[in-house]
N, CA and C atoms as an extended XYZ file, in Angstrom:
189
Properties=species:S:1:pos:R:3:atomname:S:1:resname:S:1:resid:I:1 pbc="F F F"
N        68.615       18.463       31.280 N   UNK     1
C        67.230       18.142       31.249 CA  UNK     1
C        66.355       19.291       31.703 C   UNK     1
N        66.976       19.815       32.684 N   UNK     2
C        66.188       21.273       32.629 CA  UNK     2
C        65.741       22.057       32.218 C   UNK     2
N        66.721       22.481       31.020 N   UNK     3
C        66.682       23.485       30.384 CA  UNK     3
C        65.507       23.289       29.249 C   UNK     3
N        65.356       21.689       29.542 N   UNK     4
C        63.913       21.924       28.276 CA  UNK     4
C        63.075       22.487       28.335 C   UNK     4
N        61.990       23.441       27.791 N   UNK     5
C        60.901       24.016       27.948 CA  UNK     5
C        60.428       24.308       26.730 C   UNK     5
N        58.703       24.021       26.958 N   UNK     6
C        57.984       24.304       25.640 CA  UNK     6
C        57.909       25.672       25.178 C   UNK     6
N        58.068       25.720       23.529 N   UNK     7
C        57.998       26.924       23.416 CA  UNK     7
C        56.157       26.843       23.079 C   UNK     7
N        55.597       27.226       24.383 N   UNK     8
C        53.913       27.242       24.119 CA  UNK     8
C        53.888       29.011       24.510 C   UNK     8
N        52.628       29.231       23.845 N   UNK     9
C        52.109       30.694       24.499 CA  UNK     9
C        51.701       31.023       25.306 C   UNK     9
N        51.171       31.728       25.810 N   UNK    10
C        50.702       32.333       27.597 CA  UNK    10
C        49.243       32.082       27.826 C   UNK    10
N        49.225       31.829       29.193 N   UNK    11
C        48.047       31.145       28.925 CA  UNK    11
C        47.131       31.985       29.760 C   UNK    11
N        47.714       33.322       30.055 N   UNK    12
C        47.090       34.446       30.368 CA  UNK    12
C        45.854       34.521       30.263 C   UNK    12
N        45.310       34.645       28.574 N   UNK    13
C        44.113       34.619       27.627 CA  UNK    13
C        43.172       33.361       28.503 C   UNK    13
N        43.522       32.003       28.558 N   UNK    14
C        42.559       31.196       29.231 CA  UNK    14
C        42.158       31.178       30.626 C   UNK    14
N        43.040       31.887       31.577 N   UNK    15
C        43.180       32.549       32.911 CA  UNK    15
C        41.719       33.423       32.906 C   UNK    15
N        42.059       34.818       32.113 N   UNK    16
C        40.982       35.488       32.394 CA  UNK    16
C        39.579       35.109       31.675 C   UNK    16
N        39.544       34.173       30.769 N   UNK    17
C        38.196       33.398       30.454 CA  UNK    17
C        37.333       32.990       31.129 C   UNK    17
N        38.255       32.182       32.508 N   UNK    18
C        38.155       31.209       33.305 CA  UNK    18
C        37.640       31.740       34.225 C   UNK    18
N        38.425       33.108       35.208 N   UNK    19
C        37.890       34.041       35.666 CA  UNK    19
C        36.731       34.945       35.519 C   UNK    19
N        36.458       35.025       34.693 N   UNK    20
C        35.282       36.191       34.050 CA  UNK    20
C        33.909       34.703       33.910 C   UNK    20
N        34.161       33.992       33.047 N   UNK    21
C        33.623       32.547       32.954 CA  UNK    21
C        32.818       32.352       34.603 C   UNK    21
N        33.963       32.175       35.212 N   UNK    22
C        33.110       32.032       36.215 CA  UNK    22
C        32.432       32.887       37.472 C   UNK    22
N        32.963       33.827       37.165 N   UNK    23
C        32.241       34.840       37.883 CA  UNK    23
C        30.961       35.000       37.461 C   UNK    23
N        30.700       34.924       36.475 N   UNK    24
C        29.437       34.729       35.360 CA  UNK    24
C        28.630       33.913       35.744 C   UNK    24
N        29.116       32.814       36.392 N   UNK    25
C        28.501       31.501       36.383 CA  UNK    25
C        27.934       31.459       38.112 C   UNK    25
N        28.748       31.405       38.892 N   UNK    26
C        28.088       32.303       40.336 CA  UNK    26
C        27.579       33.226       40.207 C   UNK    26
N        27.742       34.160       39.576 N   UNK    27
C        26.233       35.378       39.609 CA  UNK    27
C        24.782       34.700       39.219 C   UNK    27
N        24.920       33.982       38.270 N   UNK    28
C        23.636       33.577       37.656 CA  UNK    28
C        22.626       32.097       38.750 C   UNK    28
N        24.127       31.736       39.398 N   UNK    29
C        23.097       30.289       40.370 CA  UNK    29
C        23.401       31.287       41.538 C   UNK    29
N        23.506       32.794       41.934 N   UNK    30
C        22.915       33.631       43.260 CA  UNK    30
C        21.974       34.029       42.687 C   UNK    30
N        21.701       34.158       41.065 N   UNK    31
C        20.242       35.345       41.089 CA  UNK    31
C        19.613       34.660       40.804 C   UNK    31
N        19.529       33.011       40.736 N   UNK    32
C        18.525       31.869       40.737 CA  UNK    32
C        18.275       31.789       42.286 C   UNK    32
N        19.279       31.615       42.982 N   UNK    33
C        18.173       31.675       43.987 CA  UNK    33
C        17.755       32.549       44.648 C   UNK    33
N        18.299       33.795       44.343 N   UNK    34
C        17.552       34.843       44.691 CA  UNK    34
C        16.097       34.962       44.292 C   UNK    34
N        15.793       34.570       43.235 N   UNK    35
C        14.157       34.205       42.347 CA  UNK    35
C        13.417       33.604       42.893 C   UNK    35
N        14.106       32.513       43.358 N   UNK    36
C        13.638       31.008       43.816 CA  UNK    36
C        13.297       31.768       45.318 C   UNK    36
N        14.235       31.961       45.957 N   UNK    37
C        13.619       32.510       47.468 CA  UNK    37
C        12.422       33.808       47.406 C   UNK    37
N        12.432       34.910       46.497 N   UNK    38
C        11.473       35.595       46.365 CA  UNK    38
C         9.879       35.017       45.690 C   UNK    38
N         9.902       34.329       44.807 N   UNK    39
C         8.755       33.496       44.808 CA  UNK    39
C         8.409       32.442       46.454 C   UNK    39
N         9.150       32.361       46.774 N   UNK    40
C         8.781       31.566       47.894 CA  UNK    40
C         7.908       31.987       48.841 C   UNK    40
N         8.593       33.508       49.309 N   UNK    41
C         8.448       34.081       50.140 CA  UNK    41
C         6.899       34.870       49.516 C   UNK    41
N         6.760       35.239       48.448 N   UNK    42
C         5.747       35.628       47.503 CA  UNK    42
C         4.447       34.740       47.476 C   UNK    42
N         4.679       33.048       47.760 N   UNK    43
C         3.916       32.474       47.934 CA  UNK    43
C         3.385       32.233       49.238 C   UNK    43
N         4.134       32.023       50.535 N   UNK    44
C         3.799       32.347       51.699 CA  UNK    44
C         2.759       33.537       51.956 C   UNK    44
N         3.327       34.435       51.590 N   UNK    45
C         2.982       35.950       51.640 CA  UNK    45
C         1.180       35.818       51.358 C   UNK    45
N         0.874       35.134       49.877 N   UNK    46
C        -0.516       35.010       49.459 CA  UNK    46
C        -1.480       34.011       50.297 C   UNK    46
N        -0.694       32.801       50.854 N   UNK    47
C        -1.405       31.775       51.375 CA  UNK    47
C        -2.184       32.610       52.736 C   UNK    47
N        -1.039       33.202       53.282 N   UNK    48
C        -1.021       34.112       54.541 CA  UNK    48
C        -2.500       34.660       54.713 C   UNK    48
N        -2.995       35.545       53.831 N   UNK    49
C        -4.096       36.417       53.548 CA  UNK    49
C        -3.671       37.588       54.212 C   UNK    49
N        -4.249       38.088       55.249 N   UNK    50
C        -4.564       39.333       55.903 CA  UNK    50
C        -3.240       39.641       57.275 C   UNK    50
N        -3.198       38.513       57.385 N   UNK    51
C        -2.372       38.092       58.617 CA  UNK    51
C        -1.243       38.780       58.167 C   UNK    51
N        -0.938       39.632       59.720 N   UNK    52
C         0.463       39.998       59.692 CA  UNK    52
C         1.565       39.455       60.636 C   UNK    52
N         2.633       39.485       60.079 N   UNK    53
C         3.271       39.067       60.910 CA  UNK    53
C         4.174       39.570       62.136 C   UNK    53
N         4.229       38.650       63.316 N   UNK    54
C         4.422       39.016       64.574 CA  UNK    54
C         5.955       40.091       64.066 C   UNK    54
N         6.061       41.510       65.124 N   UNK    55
C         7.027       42.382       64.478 CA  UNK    55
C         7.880       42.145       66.335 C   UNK    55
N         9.251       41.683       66.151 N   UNK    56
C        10.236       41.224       66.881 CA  UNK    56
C        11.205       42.986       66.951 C   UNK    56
N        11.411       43.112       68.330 N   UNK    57
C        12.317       44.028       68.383 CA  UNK    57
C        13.724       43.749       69.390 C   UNK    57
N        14.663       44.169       69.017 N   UNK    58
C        15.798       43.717       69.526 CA  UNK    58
C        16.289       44.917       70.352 C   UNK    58
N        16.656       44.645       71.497 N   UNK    59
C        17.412       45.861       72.598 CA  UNK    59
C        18.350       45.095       73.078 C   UNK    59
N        19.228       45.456       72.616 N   UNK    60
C        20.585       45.797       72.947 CA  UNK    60
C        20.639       46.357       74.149 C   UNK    60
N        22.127       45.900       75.503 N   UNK    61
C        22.511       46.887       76.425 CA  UNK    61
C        22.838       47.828       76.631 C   UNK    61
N        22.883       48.645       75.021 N   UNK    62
C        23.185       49.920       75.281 CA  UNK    62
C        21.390       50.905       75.555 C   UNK    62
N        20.265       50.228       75.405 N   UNK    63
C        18.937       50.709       75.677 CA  UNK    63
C        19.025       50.704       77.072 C   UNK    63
């Protein structure tokens, strides 16, 4: 019963589809929200007017 096996082809070809496929597919919903957060921040930015914002500095123990 073992020894049965399909003689099917490699399925290599649908592997790297799948791969590439979806690498494709996460790039495109990060550079959506990459859009989505730069309009955001774009809209803040206008409501804002003149106002700048408070500038935070960090020291470390080696200062």
């Amino acid at each position: 019963m073992s020894d049965h096996q399909a003689n099917a082809g490699s399925d290599m070809g649908a592997a790297f589809v799948g791969l590439v496929g979806g690498a494709l597919f996460i790039g495109a919903i990060l550079y959506g929200i990459v859009l989505l957060t730069n309009a955001h921040f774009a809209n803040e930015k206008a409501e804002a007017g003149g106002k700048k914002a408070a500038v935070v500095w960090f020291i470390g123990p080696w200062a």
